[in-house]
mmCIF file of C-alpha atoms in Angstrom:
data_model
loop_
_atom_site.group_PDB
_atom_site.id
_atom_site.type_symbol
_atom_site.label_atom_id
_atom_site.label_comp_id
_atom_site.label_asym_id
_atom_site.label_seq_id
_atom_site.Cartn_x
_atom_site.Cartn_y
_atom_site.Cartn_z
ATOM 1 C CA MET A 6 -52.170 -15.330 23.140
ATOM 2 C CA THR A 7 -54.187 -14.981 26.316
ATOM 3 C CA ILE A 8 -53.925 -11.852 28.494
ATOM 4 C CA LYS A 9 -52.584 -13.999 31.321
ATOM 5 C CA ARG A 10 -49.907 -15.457 29.044
ATOM 6 C CA TYR A 11 -48.983 -11.940 27.864
ATOM 7 C CA PHE A 12 -48.415 -10.705 31.418
ATOM 8 C CA GLU A 13 -46.474 -13.855 32.295
ATOM 9 C CA THR A 14 -44.069 -13.827 29.314
ATOM 10 C CA VAL A 15 -44.037 -10.916 26.870
ATOM 11 C CA LEU A 16 -44.517 -8.010 29.291
ATOM 12 C CA PRO A 17 -41.696 -9.006 31.703
ATOM 13 C CA LEU A 18 -39.331 -9.420 28.738
ATOM 14 C CA ALA A 19 -40.278 -6.022 27.332
ATOM 15 C CA LEU A 20 -39.798 -4.374 30.716
ATOM 16 C CA ALA A 21 -36.422 -6.048 31.106
ATOM 17 C CA LEU A 22 -35.305 -4.752 27.709
ATOM 18 C CA ILE A 23 -36.430 -1.240 28.627
ATOM 19 C CA MET A 24 -34.468 -1.414 31.870
ATOM 20 C CA VAL A 25 -31.332 -2.602 30.034
ATOM 21 C CA ASP A 26 -31.687 0.169 27.454
ATOM 22 C CA CYS A 27 -31.939 2.756 30.241
ATOM 23 C CA THR A 28 -28.455 1.749 31.406
ATOM 24 C CA LEU A 29 -26.909 2.348 27.981
ATOM 25 C CA PRO A 30 -25.014 5.582 27.316
ATOM 26 C CA LYS A 31 -26.892 8.239 25.416
ATOM 27 C CA LYS A 32 -26.347 8.090 21.671
ATOM 28 C CA VAL A 33 -24.422 10.946 20.078
ATOM 29 C CA LYS A 34 -25.024 12.134 16.517
ATOM 30 C CA PHE A 35 -22.151 12.678 14.087
ATOM 31 C CA LYS A 36 -22.174 14.185 10.603
ATOM 32 C CA ASN A 37 -20.597 11.101 9.000
ATOM 33 C CA PRO A 38 -21.842 7.909 10.687
ATOM 34 C CA VAL A 39 -19.687 4.778 10.476
ATOM 35 C CA ASP A 40 -20.991 1.217 10.307
ATOM 36 C CA THR A 41 -19.476 -0.428 13.388
ATOM 37 C CA SER A 42 -21.457 -3.653 13.221
ATOM 38 C CA ASP A 43 -19.440 -6.872 13.557
ATOM 39 C CA LYS A 44 -17.085 -7.830 10.705
ATOM 40 C CA PRO A 45 -15.511 -11.252 10.180
ATOM 41 C CA ILE A 46 -11.840 -11.566 11.081
ATOM 42 C CA ASP A 47 -9.087 -14.015 10.122
ATOM 43 C CA TYR A 48 -7.444 -15.526 13.180
ATOM 44 C CA GLN A 49 -3.754 -16.386 13.132
ATOM 45 C CA THR A 50 -2.867 -20.032 13.455
ATOM 46 C CA LYS A 51 -0.871 -20.149 16.665
ATOM 47 C CA LYS A 52 2.167 -22.351 16.123
ATOM 48 C CA THR A 53 5.925 -22.659 16.205
ATOM 49 C CA TYR A 54 7.479 -23.076 12.760
ATOM 50 C CA TYR A 55 10.582 -25.264 12.841
ATOM 51 C CA PHE A 56 13.015 -25.295 9.912
ATOM 52 C CA GLU A 57 15.069 -28.451 10.351
ATOM 53 C CA ALA A 58 17.715 -27.663 7.728
ATOM 54 C CA LEU A 59 18.530 -24.424 9.519
ATOM 55 C CA GLY A 60 17.822 -25.561 13.061
ATOM 56 C CA VAL A 61 15.760 -22.363 13.464
ATOM 57 C CA SER A 62 12.345 -21.889 15.077
ATOM 58 C CA VAL A 63 9.923 -18.991 14.630
ATOM 59 C CA SER A 64 6.852 -18.656 16.854
ATOM 60 C CA ASN A 65 3.714 -16.595 17.401
ATOM 61 C CA GLU A 66 2.605 -18.477 20.504
ATOM 62 C CA PHE A 67 2.401 -15.505 22.873
ATOM 63 C CA ASP A 68 0.014 -12.636 23.562
ATOM 64 C CA GLY A 69 0.485 -9.733 21.175
ATOM 65 C CA ALA A 70 2.039 -11.856 18.435
ATOM 66 C CA ARG A 71 1.356 -11.311 14.731
ATOM 67 C CA LEU A 72 2.680 -13.882 12.282
ATOM 68 C CA ASN A 73 0.476 -15.486 9.635
ATOM 69 C CA GLY A 74 2.943 -17.811 7.952
ATOM 70 C CA ALA A 75 6.621 -18.737 7.543
ATOM 71 C CA ASN A 76 8.550 -20.537 4.799
ATOM 72 C CA GLN A 77 12.204 -21.234 4.131
ATOM 73 C CA LEU A 78 13.312 -19.397 0.981
ATOM 74 C CA ASN A 79 16.921 -20.631 0.751
ATOM 75 C CA ASP A 80 19.783 -21.812 2.956
ATOM 76 C CA SER A 81 19.933 -18.520 4.845
ATOM 77 C CA THR A 82 16.515 -16.860 4.445
ATOM 78 C CA ILE A 83 13.081 -17.377 5.984
ATOM 79 C CA THR A 84 10.087 -15.516 4.547
ATOM 80 C CA LEU A 85 7.586 -14.323 7.163
ATOM 81 C CA TYR A 86 4.068 -13.417 6.075
ATOM 82 C CA PHE A 87 2.000 -10.839 7.957
ATOM 83 C CA ALA A 88 -1.648 -10.059 7.234
ATOM 84 C CA PRO A 89 -4.295 -7.950 8.996
ATOM 85 C CA GLU A 90 -7.246 -9.269 10.951
ATOM 86 C CA ASN A 91 -9.559 -8.033 8.180
ATOM 87 C CA THR A 92 -9.926 -5.294 5.578
ATOM 88 C CA PRO A 93 -10.423 -2.452 4.896
ATOM 89 C CA ILE A 94 -7.880 -1.306 7.425
ATOM 90 C CA ASN A 95 -5.167 1.328 7.859
ATOM 91 C CA LYS A 96 -2.012 0.631 5.893
ATOM 92 C CA SER A 97 0.058 0.042 9.008
ATOM 93 C CA PRO A 98 1.340 -3.558 9.046
ATOM 94 C CA TYR A 99 2.008 -4.810 12.554
ATOM 95 C CA TYR A 100 4.261 -7.796 13.206
ATOM 96 C CA ALA A 101 5.587 -9.620 16.263
ATOM 97 C CA PHE A 102 7.379 -12.973 16.415
ATOM 98 C CA GLU A 103 9.921 -14.880 18.473
ATOM 99 C CA THR A 104 12.900 -16.777 17.084
ATOM 100 C CA TRP A 105 15.738 -18.993 18.306
ATOM 101 C CA SER A 106 18.071 -21.678 16.944
ATOM 102 C CA GLU A 107 19.865 -24.836 18.036
ATOM 103 C CA LEU A 108 23.264 -23.403 17.117
ATOM 104 C CA PRO A 109 24.392 -19.786 16.665
ATOM 105 C CA ARG A 110 23.953 -18.647 13.079
ATOM 106 C CA GLN A 111 23.071 -15.656 10.932
ATOM 107 C CA VAL A 112 19.586 -15.721 9.415
ATOM 108 C CA TYR A 113 17.773 -13.358 7.067
ATOM 109 C CA PHE A 114 14.067 -12.831 7.758
ATOM 110 C CA GLU A 115 12.184 -11.378 4.802
ATOM 111 C CA PHE A 116 8.897 -9.627 5.622
ATOM 112 C CA GLU A 117 6.022 -10.131 3.220
ATOM 113 C CA TYR A 118 2.699 -8.252 3.382
ATOM 114 C CA PRO A 119 -0.411 -8.387 1.196
ATOM 115 C CA GLU A 120 0.170 -6.481 -2.040
ATOM 116 C CA GLU A 121 -1.635 -3.282 -1.010
ATOM 117 C CA PHE A 122 0.422 -2.789 2.184
ATOM 118 C CA ARG A 123 3.852 -1.273 2.743
ATOM 119 C CA HIS A 124 6.261 -1.507 5.674
ATOM 120 C CA ARG A 125 5.755 1.158 8.392
ATOM 121 C CA TYR A 126 7.278 0.370 11.792
ATOM 122 C CA LYS A 127 11.008 0.192 12.562
ATOM 123 C CA PRO A 128 11.781 -3.264 13.989
ATOM 124 C CA LYS A 129 12.374 -3.478 17.741
ATOM 125 C CA LYS A 130 14.107 -6.375 19.482
ATOM 126 C CA ARG A 131 13.769 -7.660 23.023
ATOM 127 C CA THR A 132 16.636 -9.643 24.477
ATOM 128 C CA ASN A 133 17.019 -10.457 28.172
ATOM 129 C CA GLY A 134 13.873 -8.464 28.879
ATOM 130 C CA GLU A 135 15.172 -5.223 27.333
ATOM 131 C CA TRP A 136 13.769 -3.547 24.201
ATOM 132 C CA GLY A 137 15.803 -1.663 21.634
ATOM 133 C CA ILE A 138 15.481 -0.486 18.028
ATOM 134 C CA MET A 139 17.358 -2.768 15.643
ATOM 135 C CA ASP A 140 20.496 -1.303 14.079
ATOM 136 C CA SER A 141 19.612 0.076 10.662
ATOM 137 C CA VAL A 142 22.523 -1.801 9.057
ATOM 138 C CA ASN A 143 20.624 -5.005 9.806
ATOM 139 C CA VAL A 144 17.344 -3.745 8.309
ATOM 140 C CA ILE A 145 17.499 -4.135 4.544
ATOM 141 C CA LYS A 146 14.958 -2.969 1.981
ATOM 142 C CA SER A 147 13.552 -5.751 -0.166
ATOM 143 C CA GLY A 148 10.975 -6.063 -2.898
ATOM 144 C CA LYS A 149 8.462 -7.487 -0.443
ATOM 145 C CA GLY A 150 8.990 -5.048 2.428
ATOM 146 C CA ARG A 151 11.998 -5.411 4.715
ATOM 147 C CA MET A 152 14.633 -8.052 5.362
ATOM 148 C CA LEU A 153 16.233 -8.425 8.796
ATOM 149 C CA ARG A 154 19.724 -9.797 9.313
ATOM 150 C CA LEU A 155 19.837 -11.423 12.715
ATOM 151 C CA MET A 156 22.235 -13.551 14.723
ATOM 152 C CA VAL A 157 20.125 -16.227 16.396
ATOM 153 C CA ASN A 158 20.987 -18.726 19.110
ATOM 154 C CA ARG A 159 19.312 -20.723 21.860
ATOM 155 C CA GLU A 160 18.202 -17.565 23.677
ATOM 156 C CA PRO A 161 14.782 -16.552 22.240
ATOM 157 C CA GLN A 162 14.654 -13.088 20.705
ATOM 158 C CA LEU A 163 11.396 -11.188 20.295
ATOM 159 C CA ILE A 164 11.052 -8.964 17.207
ATOM 160 C CA ALA A 165 8.092 -6.590 16.941
ATOM 161 C CA ALA A 166 6.867 -3.467 15.189
ATOM 162 C CA GLN A 167 6.401 -1.815 18.590
ATOM 163 C CA GLU A 168 7.206 -2.896 22.124
ATOM 164 C CA ILE A 169 4.678 -5.464 23.236
ATOM 165 C CA ASN A 170 2.450 -4.501 26.134
ATOM 166 C CA SER A 171 -0.085 -7.291 26.497
ATOM 167 C CA SER A 172 -3.051 -7.198 28.853
ATOM 168 C CA ASP A 173 -0.930 -8.938 31.489
ATOM 169 C CA ASP A 174 1.897 -6.423 31.007
ATOM 170 C CA VAL A 175 -0.548 -3.529 31.407
ATOM 171 C CA LYS A 176 -1.997 -5.130 34.533
ATOM 172 C CA GLN A 177 1.438 -5.568 36.100
ATOM 173 C CA TRP A 178 2.194 -1.897 35.389
ATOM 174 C CA TYR A 179 -0.903 -0.445 37.016
ATOM 175 C CA LEU A 180 -0.813 -2.827 39.977
ATOM 176 C CA GLN A 181 2.836 -2.054 40.763
ATOM 177 C CA HIS A 182 3.066 1.620 39.839
ATOM 178 C CA ILE A 183 -0.433 3.047 40.250
ATOM 179 C CA VAL A 184 -2.576 0.987 42.620
ATOM 180 C CA ASP A 185 0.002 -0.312 45.100
ATOM 181 C CA SER A 186 0.341 1.948 48.188
ATOM 182 C CA ASN A 187 -2.017 4.563 46.733
ATOM 183 C CA ASP A 188 -5.261 4.247 48.666
ATOM 184 C CA PHE A 189 -6.752 7.106 46.638
ATOM 185 C CA VAL A 190 -6.594 4.954 43.479
ATOM 186 C CA HIS A 191 -9.667 2.745 43.246
ATOM 187 C CA LEU A 192 -9.190 -0.157 40.846
ATOM 188 C CA GLY A 193 -12.417 -1.094 39.095
ATOM 189 C CA SER A 194 -13.748 -2.688 35.945
ATOM 190 C CA ALA A 195 -15.775 -1.146 33.162
ATOM 191 C CA GLY A 196 -16.939 -4.631 32.202
ATOM 192 C CA LYS A 197 -15.759 -7.216 29.712
ATOM 193 C CA SER A 198 -14.530 -7.128 26.145
ATOM 194 C CA ASN A 199 -16.246 -9.096 23.395
ATOM 195 C CA LEU A 200 -14.129 -12.158 24.277
ATOM 196 C CA GLY A 201 -14.541 -11.705 28.026
ATOM 197 C CA ARG A 202 -11.303 -9.915 28.910
ATOM 198 C CA ASN A 203 -11.426 -7.344 31.688
ATOM 199 C CA ILE A 204 -11.497 -3.621 30.845
ATOM 200 C CA PRO A 205 -9.758 -2.037 33.857
ATOM 201 C CA VAL A 206 -10.412 1.467 35.139
ATOM 202 C CA LEU A 207 -8.276 3.480 37.533
ATOM 203 C CA ASP A 208 -10.620 5.749 39.492
ATOM 204 C CA MET A 209 -8.476 8.409 41.187
ATOM 205 C CA TYR A 210 -9.610 10.950 43.776
ATOM 206 C CA ARG A 211 -8.967 11.940 47.383
ATOM 207 C CA GLY A 212 -11.779 12.079 49.892
ATOM 208 C CA ASN A 213 -15.306 11.843 48.520
ATOM 209 C CA PRO A 214 -15.979 11.658 44.743
ATOM 210 C CA GLN A 215 -19.249 13.557 45.126
ATOM 211 C CA GLY A 216 -19.342 16.679 42.971
ATOM 212 C CA LYS A 217 -15.765 16.395 41.732
ATOM 213 C CA PRO A 218 -15.335 17.403 38.030
ATOM 214 C CA ILE A 219 -14.138 14.418 35.970
ATOM 215 C CA VAL A 220 -11.106 14.088 33.682
ATOM 216 C CA VAL A 221 -11.154 10.984 31.448
ATOM 217 C CA LEU A 222 -8.005 9.327 30.059
ATOM 218 C CA LEU A 223 -8.231 6.624 27.372
ATOM 219 C CA THR A 224 -5.650 4.546 25.505
ATOM 220 C CA ARG A 225 -5.062 1.379 23.414
ATOM 221 C CA GLN A 226 -8.180 1.664 21.277
ATOM 222 C CA HIS A 227 -5.741 0.718 18.485
ATOM 223 C CA PRO A 228 -3.490 -2.132 19.691
ATOM 224 C CA PRO A 229 -0.037 -1.298 18.204
ATOM 225 C CA GLU A 230 -0.128 2.361 19.237
ATOM 226 C CA VAL A 231 2.119 1.911 22.241
ATOM 227 C CA THR A 232 4.043 5.191 22.052
ATOM 228 C CA GLY A 233 0.768 6.870 23.003
ATOM 229 C CA PHE A 234 0.416 4.309 25.791
ATOM 230 C CA PHE A 235 3.873 5.277 27.107
ATOM 231 C CA ALA A 236 2.745 8.920 27.292
ATOM 232 C CA PHE A 237 -0.461 7.770 29.043
ATOM 233 C CA GLN A 238 1.613 5.820 31.589
ATOM 234 C CA LYS A 239 3.799 8.793 32.471
ATOM 235 C CA PHE A 240 0.765 11.108 32.539
ATOM 236 C CA VAL A 241 -0.973 8.862 35.086
ATOM 237 C CA GLU A 242 2.190 8.223 37.115
ATOM 238 C CA THR A 243 2.617 11.978 37.467
ATOM 239 C CA ILE A 244 -0.944 12.377 38.742
ATOM 240 C CA VAL A 245 -0.384 9.827 41.531
ATOM 241 C CA GLU A 246 3.176 10.756 42.536
ATOM 242 C CA ASN A 247 2.024 12.170 45.907
ATOM 243 C CA SER A 248 3.428 15.626 45.265
ATOM 244 C CA ALA A 249 1.771 18.673 46.790
ATOM 245 C CA LEU A 250 0.374 19.475 43.353
ATOM 246 C CA SER A 251 -1.147 16.043 42.736
ATOM 247 C CA THR A 252 -2.546 15.883 46.282
ATOM 248 C CA LYS A 253 -4.264 19.218 45.829
ATOM 249 C CA PHE A 254 -5.451 18.261 42.344
ATOM 250 C CA LEU A 255 -7.028 14.951 43.385
ATOM 251 C CA SER A 256 -8.706 16.652 46.324
ATOM 252 C CA LYS A 257 -10.609 18.827 43.861
ATOM 253 C CA TYR A 258 -10.858 16.645 40.737
ATOM 254 C CA ARG A 259 -11.499 13.035 39.819
ATOM 255 C CA VAL A 260 -9.675 11.087 37.097
ATOM 256 C CA LEU A 261 -11.068 8.030 35.312
ATOM 257 C CA ALA A 262 -8.215 6.333 33.443
ATOM 258 C CA PHE A 263 -8.713 3.348 31.115
ATOM 259 C CA PRO A 264 -5.298 1.770 30.386
ATOM 260 C CA ASN A 265 -6.459 -0.924 27.953
ATOM 261 C CA LEU A 266 -9.670 -0.209 26.088
ATOM 262 C CA ASN A 267 -9.140 -2.945 23.477
ATOM 263 C CA PRO A 268 -7.686 -5.942 25.360
ATOM 264 C CA ASP A 269 -8.822 -8.478 22.738
ATOM 265 C CA GLY A 270 -7.121 -6.624 19.902
ATOM 266 C CA VAL A 271 -3.989 -6.127 22.009
ATOM 267 C CA ASP A 272 -3.595 -9.802 22.919
ATOM 268 C CA LEU A 273 -4.622 -11.079 19.474
ATOM 269 C CA GLY A 274 -1.912 -8.965 17.822
ATOM 270 C CA HIS A 275 -4.367 -6.986 15.706
ATOM 271 C CA TRP A 276 -3.249 -4.167 13.447
ATOM 272 C CA ARG A 277 -6.108 -1.874 14.503
ATOM 273 C CA HIS A 278 -9.458 -3.526 15.305
ATOM 274 C CA ASN A 279 -11.141 -5.422 18.134
ATOM 275 C CA SER A 280 -12.116 -9.095 18.018
ATOM 276 C CA ASN A 281 -15.218 -8.199 15.992
ATOM 277 C CA GLY A 282 -13.080 -6.585 13.301
ATOM 278 C CA VAL A 283 -14.155 -3.032 14.185
ATOM 279 C CA ASP A 284 -12.205 0.190 14.753
ATOM 280 C CA LEU A 285 -13.321 1.123 18.271
ATOM 281 C CA ASN A 286 -12.526 4.780 17.685
ATOM 282 C CA ARG A 287 -15.396 4.946 15.206
ATOM 283 C CA ASP A 288 -18.004 3.546 17.619
ATOM 284 C CA TRP A 289 -18.563 6.531 19.927
ATOM 285 C CA SER A 290 -22.100 7.086 18.682
ATOM 286 C CA LYS A 291 -24.296 3.993 18.787
ATOM 287 C CA TYR A 292 -21.988 1.740 20.858
ATOM 288 C CA ARG A 293 -22.340 -1.449 18.845
ATOM 289 C CA GLN A 294 -19.121 -2.814 20.359
ATOM 290 C CA ALA A 295 -18.970 -4.017 23.964
ATOM 291 C CA GLU A 296 -15.714 -2.200 24.750
ATOM 292 C CA VAL A 297 -16.904 1.316 23.877
ATOM 293 C CA ARG A 298 -20.399 0.661 25.199
ATOM 294 C CA ASN A 299 -19.061 -0.464 28.574
ATOM 295 C CA VAL A 300 -16.534 2.355 28.920
ATOM 296 C CA ALA A 301 -19.007 5.066 27.876
ATOM 297 C CA SER A 302 -21.576 3.615 30.292
ATOM 298 C CA TYR A 303 -19.051 3.574 33.132
ATOM 299 C CA ILE A 304 -18.108 7.207 32.548
ATOM 300 C CA GLU A 305 -21.699 8.416 32.360
ATOM 301 C CA LYS A 306 -22.879 6.364 35.339
ATOM 302 C CA SER A 307 -20.008 7.676 37.464
ATOM 303 C CA SER A 308 -20.805 11.240 36.439
ATOM 304 C CA LYS A 309 -24.511 10.879 37.141
ATOM 305 C CA ARG A 310 -24.229 8.923 40.382
ATOM 306 C CA ASP A 311 -21.665 11.222 41.977
ATOM 307 C CA LYS A 312 -22.849 14.461 40.347
ATOM 308 C CA GLY A 313 -19.469 15.154 38.769
ATOM 309 C CA LYS A 314 -19.384 16.964 35.423
ATOM 310 C CA ILE A 315 -17.204 15.525 32.656
ATOM 311 C CA ILE A 316 -14.873 18.404 31.736
ATOM 312 C CA LEU A 317 -11.962 16.908 29.769
ATOM 313 C CA GLY A 318 -11.215 13.778 27.746
ATOM 314 C CA LEU A 319 -7.733 12.836 26.498
ATOM 315 C CA ASP A 320 -7.401 9.844 24.172
ATOM 316 C CA PHE A 321 -3.780 8.670 23.757
ATOM 317 C CA HIS A 322 -2.777 7.254 20.348
ATOM 318 C CA SER A 323 0.242 6.925 18.031
ATOM 319 C CA THR A 324 0.819 8.086 14.471
ATOM 320 C CA TYR A 325 3.669 9.158 12.204
ATOM 321 C CA GLU A 326 4.434 12.314 14.233
ATOM 322 C CA ASP A 327 3.619 14.003 17.520
ATOM 323 C CA VAL A 328 0.310 15.821 17.048
ATOM 324 C CA PHE A 329 -2.716 16.930 19.055
ATOM 325 C CA TYR A 330 -6.054 16.607 17.255
ATOM 326 C CA THR A 331 -8.482 19.101 18.768
ATOM 327 C CA ASN A 332 -12.030 20.305 18.154
ATOM 328 C CA LYS A 333 -12.484 23.761 16.632
ATOM 329 C CA THR A 334 -15.466 24.451 18.863
ATOM 330 C CA ARG A 335 -14.266 26.024 22.124
ATOM 331 C CA GLU A 336 -16.912 28.521 23.179
ATOM 332 C CA GLY A 337 -19.678 26.970 25.225
ATOM 333 C CA THR A 338 -17.539 24.017 26.303
ATOM 334 C CA THR A 339 -16.525 23.244 29.887
ATOM 335 C CA MET A 340 -13.180 25.076 29.466
ATOM 336 C CA PRO A 341 -13.103 27.394 26.418
ATOM 337 C CA HIS A 342 -9.492 28.489 26.973
ATOM 338 C CA PHE A 343 -7.942 25.255 28.244
ATOM 339 C CA ILE A 344 -6.410 24.060 24.966
ATOM 340 C CA ASP A 345 -4.625 27.330 24.167
ATOM 341 C CA ASP A 346 -3.428 27.717 27.749
ATOM 342 C CA TRP A 347 -2.271 24.083 27.967
ATOM 343 C CA PHE A 348 -0.322 24.227 24.719
ATOM 344 C CA ALA A 349 1.310 27.521 25.695
ATOM 345 C CA ARG A 350 2.381 25.958 28.979
ATOM 346 C CA LEU A 351 3.875 22.931 27.184
ATOM 347 C CA GLU A 352 5.949 25.111 24.882
ATOM 348 C CA LYS A 353 7.167 27.051 27.910
ATOM 349 C CA ASP A 354 7.955 24.033 30.085
ATOM 350 C CA ILE A 355 9.502 21.620 27.531
ATOM 351 C CA GLU A 356 12.837 22.539 26.016
ATOM 352 C CA ASP A 357 12.845 22.932 22.205
ATOM 353 C CA TYR A 358 9.205 21.871 21.966
ATOM 354 C CA LYS A 359 6.645 23.195 19.515
ATOM 355 C CA VAL A 360 3.052 21.990 19.780
ATOM 356 C CA ASN A 361 1.751 20.439 16.565
ATOM 357 C CA GLU A 362 -2.016 21.035 16.651
ATOM 358 C CA LYS A 363 -4.555 20.063 14.002
ATOM 359 C CA ASP A 364 -8.030 21.329 14.803
ATOM 360 C CA SER A 365 -11.293 20.213 13.237
ATOM 361 C CA ASN A 366 -14.647 19.266 14.686
ATOM 362 C CA SER A 367 -15.102 15.514 14.591
ATOM 363 C CA ASN A 368 -17.327 14.383 11.732
ATOM 364 C CA LYS A 369 -16.838 10.674 12.455
ATOM 365 C CA PRO A 370 -17.784 9.005 15.769
ATOM 366 C CA VAL A 371 -14.423 9.329 17.533
ATOM 367 C CA SER A 372 -13.863 9.860 21.241
ATOM 368 C CA LYS A 373 -12.888 13.533 21.059
ATOM 369 C CA GLY A 374 -16.173 14.248 19.298
ATOM 370 C CA TRP A 375 -18.059 12.221 21.918
ATOM 371 C CA PHE A 376 -16.676 14.423 24.672
ATOM 372 C CA LEU A 377 -17.636 17.576 22.748
ATOM 373 C CA TYR A 378 -21.060 16.660 21.343
ATOM 374 C CA GLY A 379 -22.154 14.338 24.134
ATOM 375 C CA HIS A 380 -20.950 16.300 27.155
ATOM 376 C CA GLY A 381 -19.886 19.772 26.075
ATOM 377 C CA ALA A 382 -16.415 18.842 27.304
ATOM 378 C CA VAL A 383 -12.962 19.463 25.875
ATOM 379 C CA GLY A 384 -11.893 16.447 23.816
ATOM 380 C CA ILE A 385 -8.363 15.907 22.517
ATOM 381 C CA THR A 386 -6.700 13.050 20.649
ATOM 382 C CA TYR A 387 -3.159 12.982 22.046
ATOM 383 C CA GLU A 388 -0.873 11.388 19.424
ATOM 384 C CA ILE A 389 2.772 10.414 19.837
ATOM 385 C CA GLY A 390 5.015 9.656 16.854
ATOM 386 C CA ASP A 391 5.960 6.070 16.043
ATOM 387 C CA SER A 392 9.650 6.879 16.374
ATOM 388 C CA THR A 393 9.601 9.533 19.095
ATOM 389 C CA PRO A 394 12.409 8.531 21.515
ATOM 390 C CA LYS A 395 11.215 6.962 24.751
ATOM 391 C CA GLU A 396 12.937 9.606 26.895
ATOM 392 C CA ARG A 397 11.186 12.372 24.958
ATOM 393 C CA ILE A 398 7.807 10.643 25.312
ATOM 394 C CA LEU A 399 8.211 10.471 29.072
ATOM 395 C CA GLU A 400 9.296 14.105 29.219
ATOM 396 C CA ILE A 401 6.225 15.212 27.236
ATOM 397 C CA GLY A 402 3.913 12.931 29.223
ATOM 398 C CA LYS A 403 5.100 14.304 32.560
ATOM 399 C CA ALA A 404 5.082 17.949 31.494
ATOM 400 C CA SER A 405 1.608 17.725 29.969
ATOM 401 C CA SER A 406 0.246 16.106 33.146
ATOM 402 C CA LEU A 407 1.774 18.751 35.390
ATOM 403 C CA ALA A 408 0.487 21.544 33.169
ATOM 404 C CA MET A 409 -3.021 20.090 33.133
ATOM 405 C CA MET A 410 -3.157 19.862 36.922
ATOM 406 C CA GLU A 411 -1.810 23.377 37.376
ATOM 407 C CA LEU A 412 -4.272 24.894 34.905
ATOM 408 C CA LEU A 413 -7.289 23.116 36.358
ATOM 409 C CA LEU A 414 -6.343 24.242 39.852
ATOM 410 C CA GLU A 415 -6.257 27.822 38.597
ATOM 411 C CA LYS A 416 -9.938 27.557 37.582
#
């Protein structure tokens, strides 16, 4: 290759790659790395299954659905098959389907999972736009998992492991309840998911963002974990409620809230992973996945550009019980006493509430470790139980938001 050709082709490409790499977030080392390179996934076949002898239809043709197959077992029973996007994966089978019939009738729906999986989530039903937990008398244990007894008719009923909050549902929530009429909430985008869906960010502050310490709120890394999303919603709604406390708080601090970090997984009805078959909450090290890479870049660019230190990161999830996963390391962080003070305040402010804390420094590349190792910030995984009542979730979400604002204003 001639020198002229080198300067015309190879050198510009190399410089471009260097410039791109400079925009990437800094890599963070963890004791136990996780391979987060792309994995193949099995897509659902989107279709409506019609059983002529019964006059019953079952469908997965909507965002957030999970149904991999359906067969008529006998004159009153339909077997529904649910499988994950890929394996290995957590043993937490997610399901979501819609059903209706030509004439009113009672139908049994038997759930079937791959052999290594067992039923986890209590079935929820949406009728006329309202969600409710199905009566336990209509949820029957079976050899394959669970069997639902359901009266079906022409009005479609949606059955799901957890309430469905698709990307469109999330968008409607933040537009109506967070962005609308709040000129201190700046709606932005952290970029696109692997399949090109938007990753929204709610950038909240009053006045100028320059120099304001930054609080980061994350949720929906794992698609079905909507009880954590409900706590996130109430937490954010409390921050923007225009009270004297929130006004004072947002005049001193800045909040970056990401209400849907895994929009592909959410809309595809995945059990846990993104559209590349990867657990996003294991990618906070080398950023192989677009979603984490874009969000981490957005946070760091905002911090650097506006000279605001990242002081706290809360990542909202769901599990079997209410629990806060914290890092053992406190000294030398942005707020060494915040966790103890925050938990004490919650136990004081919430009736009959006892904080369930499990502390350990993150060995795997999860977000709470990224906040600690990458930024010296307090990082907490904020988990809500699968079956925690909605009213209790909202109570905890509001109280924890108020306590956070009060404590940070005392600094």
